[in-house]
PDB file of C-alpha atoms in Angstrom:
ATOM      1  CA  MET X   1      -0.098   0.249  -0.004  1.00 37.00           C
ATOM      2  CA  ILE X   2       1.195   3.217  -0.784  1.00 38.00           C
ATOM      3  CA  ILE X   3       0.054   6.791   1.397  1.00 43.00           C
ATOM      4  CA  ARG X   4       0.259   9.741  -0.341  1.00 45.00           C
ATOM      5  CA  SER X   5       1.561  12.456   1.511  1.00 46.00           C
ATOM      6  CA  GLY X   6      -0.964  15.783   2.280  1.00 54.00           C
ATOM      7  CA  ALA X   7      -4.141  12.711   1.480  1.00 65.00           C
ATOM      8  CA  ALA X   8      -6.693  14.034   2.339  1.00 76.00           C
ATOM      9  CA  PRO X   9      -8.277  13.170   5.811  1.00 84.00           C
ATOM     10  CA  LEU X  10     -10.438   9.903   6.142  1.00 92.00           C
ATOM     11  CA  ARG X  11     -13.539  10.643   6.748  1.00 96.00           C
ATOM     12  CA  ARG X  12     -16.651   8.469   7.699  1.00 97.00           C
ATOM     13  CA  LEU X  13     -20.238   8.098   7.934  1.00 98.00           C
ATOM     14  CA  VAL X  14     -22.046   5.978  10.417  1.00 98.00           C
ATOM     15  CA  VAL X  15     -25.454   5.545   8.732  1.00 98.00           C
ATOM     16  CA  LEU X  16     -27.827   4.688  11.223  1.00 98.00           C
ATOM     17  CA  ARG X  17     -31.826   3.639  10.472  1.00 98.00           C
ATOM     18  CA  HIS X  18     -33.952   4.096  13.816  1.00 98.00           C
ATOM     19  CA  ALA X  19     -35.152   1.400  15.890  1.00 98.00           C
ATOM     20  CA  LYS X  20     -38.372  -0.796  15.514  1.00 97.00           C
ATOM     21  CA  SER X  21     -41.005   1.768  15.747  1.00 97.00           C
ATOM     22  CA  ALA X  22     -45.073   1.317  17.154  1.00 96.00           C
ATOM     23  CA  ARG X  23     -47.729   2.117  14.859  1.00 95.00           C
ATOM     24  CA  PRO X  24     -50.012   2.758  18.078  1.00 94.00           C
ATOM     25  CA  ASP X  25     -53.385   4.030  16.703  1.00 95.00           C
ATOM     26  CA  GLY X  26     -54.207   7.773  15.950  1.00 96.00           C
ATOM     27  CA  VAL X  27     -50.491   8.648  16.284  1.00 95.00           C
ATOM     28  CA  ALA X  28     -48.786  10.834  13.853  1.00 96.00           C
ATOM     29  CA  ASP X  29     -45.841   8.680  11.547  1.00 95.00           C
ATOM     30  CA  HIS X  30     -43.188  11.980  13.499  1.00 97.00           C
ATOM     31  CA  GLU X  31     -44.573  11.763  16.556  1.00 97.00           C
ATOM     32  CA  ARG X  32     -44.094   6.732  16.231  1.00 97.00           C
ATOM     33  CA  PRO X  33     -42.607   5.962  19.912  1.00 98.00           C
ATOM     34  CA  LEU X  34     -39.653   3.383  19.210  1.00 98.00           C
ATOM     35  CA  ALA X  35     -42.006  -0.124  19.486  1.00 97.00           C
ATOM     36  CA  PRO X  36     -40.387  -3.205  22.714  1.00 96.00           C
ATOM     37  CA  ARG X  37     -38.161  -4.978  19.815  1.00 96.00           C
ATOM     38  CA  GLY X  38     -36.422  -0.844  18.963  1.00 97.00           C
ATOM     39  CA  ARG X  39     -36.761  -0.273  22.377  1.00 97.00           C
ATOM     40  CA  ARG X  40     -33.764  -3.457  23.060  1.00 97.00           C
ATOM     41  CA  ASP X  41     -31.892  -3.192  19.592  1.00 98.00           C
ATOM     42  CA  ALA X  42     -31.495   1.062  19.905  1.00 98.00           C
ATOM     43  CA  PRO X  43     -28.994   0.112  23.046  1.00 98.00           C
ATOM     44  CA  ALA X  44     -27.415  -2.721  21.186  1.00 97.00           C
ATOM     45  CA  ALA X  45     -26.871  -0.161  18.151  1.00 98.00           C
ATOM     46  CA  GLY X  46     -24.511   2.013  20.548  1.00 97.00           C
ATOM     47  CA  ARG X  47     -22.931  -0.827  21.813  1.00 97.00           C
ATOM     48  CA  ALA X  48     -22.335  -2.414  17.751  1.00 97.00           C
ATOM     49  CA  LEU X  49     -20.593   0.893  16.915  1.00 97.00           C
ATOM     50  CA  ALA X  50     -18.720   1.527  20.606  1.00 96.00           C
ATOM     51  CA  GLU X  51     -17.466  -2.605  19.985  1.00 96.00           C
ATOM     52  CA  ALA X  52     -16.203  -1.302  16.161  1.00 95.00           C
ATOM     53  CA  ASP X  53     -14.459   1.963  17.508  1.00 93.00           C
ATOM     54  CA  CYS X  54     -16.880   3.799  15.574  1.00 94.00           C
ATOM     55  CA  LEU X  55     -17.496   6.553  18.282  1.00 96.00           C
ATOM     56  CA  PRO X  56     -19.098   9.976  16.195  1.00 97.00           C
ATOM     57  CA  ASP X  57     -17.334  13.332  16.261  1.00 97.00           C
ATOM     58  CA  LEU X  58     -20.814  14.420  15.577  1.00 98.00           C
ATOM     59  CA  ALA X  59     -25.447  12.789  14.995  1.00 98.00           C
ATOM     60  CA  LEU X  60     -27.631  14.543  13.099  1.00 98.00           C
ATOM     61  CA  CYS X  61     -30.833  13.272  13.846  1.00 98.00           C
ATOM     62  CA  SER X  62     -34.010  13.365  12.541  1.00 98.00           C
ATOM     63  CA  THR X  63     -36.645  15.473  14.894  1.00 98.00           C
ATOM     64  CA  ALA X  64     -38.654  11.417  14.463  1.00 98.00           C
ATOM     65  CA  VAL X  65     -39.532  10.803  17.937  1.00 98.00           C
ATOM     66  CA  ARG X  66     -38.537   6.411  16.847  1.00 98.00           C
ATOM     67  CA  ALA X  67     -35.258   9.033  15.367  1.00 98.00           C
ATOM     68  CA  ARG X  68     -34.594  10.455  19.086  1.00 98.00           C
ATOM     69  CA  GLN X  69     -35.240   7.473  20.992  1.00 98.00           C
ATOM     70  CA  THR X  70     -33.267   5.483  18.790  1.00 98.00           C
ATOM     71  CA  TRP X  71     -29.740   8.268  19.425  1.00 98.00           C
ATOM     72  CA  GLN X  72     -30.897   8.621  23.462  1.00 98.00           C
ATOM     73  CA  LEU X  73     -30.997   4.718  23.744  1.00 98.00           C
ATOM     74  CA  ALA X  74     -27.157   4.145  21.637  1.00 98.00           C
ATOM     75  CA  SER X  75     -25.787   6.916  22.859  1.00 98.00           C
ATOM     76  CA  ALA X  76     -26.467   5.984  26.016  1.00 97.00           C
ATOM     77  CA  GLN X  77     -24.121   2.678  26.019  1.00 97.00           C
ATOM     78  CA  TRP X  78     -20.825   5.034  25.186  1.00 95.00           C
ATOM     79  CA  GLY X  79     -19.180   7.142  28.122  1.00 91.00           C
ATOM     80  CA  THR X  80     -19.337  10.616  26.819  1.00 92.00           C
ATOM     81  CA  PRO X  81     -21.958  11.105  24.158  1.00 92.00           C
ATOM     82  CA  PRO X  82     -20.628  13.415  21.301  1.00 95.00           C
ATOM     83  CA  PRO X  83     -23.088  17.251  20.407  1.00 97.00           C
ATOM     84  CA  VAL X  84     -26.412  15.855  18.280  1.00 98.00           C
ATOM     85  CA  ARG X  85     -28.376  18.003  16.085  1.00 98.00           C
ATOM     86  CA  PHE X  86     -32.033  17.539  15.656  1.00 98.00           C
ATOM     87  CA  ASP X  87     -32.739  18.318  12.140  1.00 98.00           C
ATOM     88  CA  PRO X  88     -35.992  18.309  10.366  1.00 98.00           C
ATOM     89  CA  ARG X  89     -34.721  17.901   7.075  1.00 97.00           C
ATOM     90  CA  LEU X  90     -33.781  14.370   8.534  1.00 98.00           C
ATOM     91  CA  TYR X  91     -36.985  12.826   8.411  1.00 97.00           C
ATOM     92  CA  GLY X  92     -38.659  11.765   5.036  1.00 93.00           C
ATOM     93  CA  ALA X  93     -35.366  13.275   3.255  1.00 97.00           C
ATOM     94  CA  ASP X  94     -33.948  11.321  -0.419  1.00 97.00           C
ATOM     95  CA  VAL X  95     -30.540  11.351  -1.377  1.00 97.00           C
ATOM     96  CA  PRO X  96     -29.471  15.518  -2.496  1.00 97.00           C
ATOM     97  CA  ASP X  97     -31.939  16.341   1.080  1.00 97.00           C
ATOM     98  CA  LEU X  98     -29.368  14.324   3.252  1.00 98.00           C
ATOM     99  CA  LEU X  99     -26.027  15.466   1.384  1.00 97.00           C
ATOM    100  CA  GLU X 100     -27.375  19.040   1.713  1.00 97.00           C
ATOM    101  CA  VAL X 101     -27.430  18.345   5.570  1.00 97.00           C
ATOM    102  CA  VAL X 102     -24.193  15.931   5.551  1.00 98.00           C
ATOM    103  CA  HIS X 103     -22.107  18.970   3.702  1.00 97.00           C
ATOM    104  CA  GLU X 104     -23.271  21.145   6.139  1.00 97.00           C
ATOM    105  CA  THR X 105     -21.220  19.241   8.627  1.00 97.00           C
ATOM    106  CA  PRO X 106     -17.787  21.219   9.794  1.00 96.00           C
ATOM    107  CA  ALA X 107     -14.619  19.571   8.776  1.00 94.00           C
ATOM    108  CA  GLU X 108     -13.163  18.836  12.130  1.00 95.00           C
ATOM    109  CA  VAL X 109     -15.784  16.281  12.001  1.00 97.00           C
ATOM    110  CA  GLU X 110     -13.900  13.178  10.981  1.00 96.00           C
ATOM    111  CA  THR X 111     -17.066  10.796  12.203  1.00 97.00           C
ATOM    112  CA  LEU X 112     -20.248  11.686  11.569  1.00 98.00           C
ATOM    113  CA  LEU X 113     -23.769   9.672  12.490  1.00 98.00           C
ATOM    114  CA  LEU X 114     -26.556   9.929  10.700  1.00 98.00           C
ATOM    115  CA  ILE X 115     -29.650   8.588  11.858  1.00 98.00           C
ATOM    116  CA  GLY X 116     -33.030   8.640  10.143  1.00 98.00           C
ATOM    117  CA  HIS X 117     -35.266   6.903   8.047  1.00 98.00           C
ATOM    118  CA  ASN X 118     -35.820   4.717   4.932  1.00 97.00           C
ATOM    119  CA  PRO X 119     -35.648   4.971   1.292  1.00 97.00           C
ATOM    120  CA  GLY X 120     -33.955   7.740   1.652  1.00 98.00           C
ATOM    121  CA  LEU X 121     -30.632   6.348   4.486  1.00 98.00           C
ATOM    122  CA  THR X 122     -30.690   3.109   1.742  1.00 98.00           C
ATOM    123  CA  ASP X 123     -30.505   5.128  -1.682  1.00 98.00           C
ATOM    124  CA  LEU X 124     -28.207   6.666   0.434  1.00 98.00           C
ATOM    125  CA  VAL X 125     -26.334   4.487   0.980  1.00 98.00           C
ATOM    126  CA  LEU X 126     -26.303   2.831  -2.608  1.00 97.00           C
ATOM    127  CA  ALA X 127     -26.054   6.333  -3.496  1.00 97.00           C
ATOM    128  CA  LEU X 128     -22.264   7.167  -2.498  1.00 97.00           C
ATOM    129  CA  ALA X 129     -20.584   3.555  -1.863  1.00 96.00           C
ATOM    130  CA  GLY X 130     -18.257   3.167  -5.296  1.00 90.00           C
ATOM    131  CA  GLN X 131     -17.443  -0.117  -4.027  1.00 92.00           C
ATOM    132  CA  GLY X 132     -18.061  -2.280  -0.797  1.00 92.00           C
ATOM    133  CA  LEU X 133     -15.903  -4.630   1.292  1.00 91.00           C
ATOM    134  CA  ASP X 134     -17.020  -8.375   1.077  1.00 92.00           C
ATOM    135  CA  ASP X 135     -21.021  -8.197   0.330  1.00 94.00           C
ATOM    136  CA  THR X 136     -22.117  -5.589   1.832  1.00 93.00           C
ATOM    137  CA  LEU X 137     -23.425  -3.651  -0.983  1.00 94.00           C
ATOM    138  CA  GLU X 138     -24.959  -6.327  -1.979  1.00 94.00           C
ATOM    139  CA  ARG X 139     -26.717  -6.927   1.555  1.00 94.00           C
ATOM    140  CA  VAL X 140     -27.412  -3.156   1.600  1.00 96.00           C
ATOM    141  CA  ARG X 141     -29.189  -4.179  -1.409  1.00 94.00           C
ATOM    142  CA  THR X 142     -31.252  -6.972  -0.132  1.00 95.00           C
ATOM    143  CA  LYS X 143     -32.219  -4.897   3.092  1.00 95.00           C
ATOM    144  CA  PHE X 144     -31.110  -2.434   5.827  1.00 97.00           C
ATOM    145  CA  PRO X 145     -33.827  -2.794   8.237  1.00 97.00           C
ATOM    146  CA  THR X 146     -34.397  -1.610  11.395  1.00 97.00           C
ATOM    147  CA  ALA X 147     -31.395  -0.210  13.788  1.00 98.00           C
ATOM    148  CA  ALA X 148     -28.860  -1.024  11.054  1.00 98.00           C
ATOM    149  CA  ILE X 149     -25.729   0.698  10.718  1.00 98.00           C
ATOM    150  CA  ALA X 150     -23.761   0.714   7.421  1.00 98.00           C
ATOM    151  CA  VAL X 151     -20.289   3.018   7.670  1.00 97.00           C
ATOM    152  CA  LEU X 152     -18.345   4.453   4.793  1.00 97.00           C
ATOM    153  CA  ALA X 153     -15.274   6.466   4.163  1.00 96.00           C
ATOM    154  CA  ALA X 154     -14.159   8.595   1.555  1.00 95.00           C
ATOM    155  CA  HIS X 155     -11.305  11.107   1.656  1.00 93.00           C
ATOM    156  CA  GLY X 156     -12.010  14.185   1.384  1.00 92.00           C
ATOM    157  CA  ALA X 157     -10.995  17.816   2.369  1.00 92.00           C
ATOM    158  CA  SER X 158     -14.367  18.749   3.726  1.00 94.00           C
ATOM    159  CA  TRP X 159     -17.713  16.701   4.133  1.00 97.00           C
ATOM    160  CA  LYS X 160     -18.744  18.150   0.678  1.00 96.00           C
ATOM    161  CA  ALA X 161     -16.457  16.521  -1.150  1.00 93.00           C
ATOM    162  CA  LEU X 162     -18.477  13.539   0.373  1.00 95.00           C
ATOM    163  CA  ALA X 163     -20.337  12.735  -3.643  1.00 95.00           C
ATOM    164  CA  PRO X 164     -21.764   9.538  -5.036  1.00 96.00           C
ATOM    165  CA  GLY X 165     -19.953   6.410  -5.857  1.00 96.00           C
ATOM    166  CA  ARG X 166     -16.474   8.138  -3.770  1.00 93.00           C
ATOM    167  CA  ALA X 167     -16.964   6.146  -0.880  1.00 96.00           C
ATOM    168  CA  LEU X 168     -16.182   2.761  -0.397  1.00 96.00           C
ATOM    169  CA  LEU X 169     -19.089   0.803   2.017  1.00 97.00           C
ATOM    170  CA  THR X 170     -16.149  -0.781   4.928  1.00 96.00           C
ATOM    171  CA  GLY X 171     -18.510  -2.844   7.251  1.00 95.00           C
ATOM    172  CA  MET X 172     -23.006  -3.507   7.565  1.00 96.00           C
ATOM    173  CA  THR X 173     -24.654  -4.531  10.634  1.00 96.00           C
ATOM    174  CA  VAL X 174     -27.477  -5.193  12.161  1.00 96.00           C
ATOM    175  CA  PRO X 175     -27.651  -5.149  16.153  1.00 95.00           C
ATOM    176  CA  ARG X 176     -30.370  -7.320  17.882  1.00 93.00           C
ATOM    177  CA  GLY X 177     -30.759  -7.017  21.484  1.00 88.00           C
ATOM    178  CA  GLU X 178     -31.762  -9.837  23.637  1.00 85.00           C
ATOM    179  CA  LYS X 179     -35.430 -10.971  24.743  1.00 79.00           C
ATOM    180  CA  LYS X 180     -35.567 -10.553  28.896  1.00 68.00           C
TER     181      LYS X 180
END
C-alpha cells in the first residue's frame, strides 16, 4: 500500500436507521415511538458502534420521535456522547436532501453519525458507495432493516467532497437486543 503525502483526511459516515417503531392508532407518523423490539435494538446498536471503535464526533438526527429515541438509547451506551443536532430536514429526506445536510458538517468532524429513515438512508448508502468490502453492498441492496448500521469511508478535505460513488462501504451490521 502506498501512502500519499498530503492525502486528504479519512472521513467516516456512519448511517443508522432508527430502531423498530410502534404504530399506535391515532398517532401521526412523526410522533411514533419505538416498539419494544426497538427499545432493545437501539442500545445494541450503540454497543456495536462502541465495539467497532466507530463512535462519532457529531450526530445528526431526524426530529421524529423514533429517531430521537434511537439516538438516546444508543448514545447512552457510550461514556461521553458527542454533540447531536436534531434536523427536521432528515425526516422523509431523499439523497439530495441528506447530502445537503451532511455537506454542512464542519471539517473538523472525522466521524459523523446520521440517524434517519428509509428509503432515503438505503438510497444514500447505495449512491455514495462506489465499492464495498466483502458482501456489504449486496446486503444493503437486499435489505437495510431497522437499527441497521452502514459505515462509509472517504477521503476529503471537507464533507462537501463526499459525492456519489466516492465512498467505500466498509461495514454493514444489524445489531439486535436480547429479549428479556
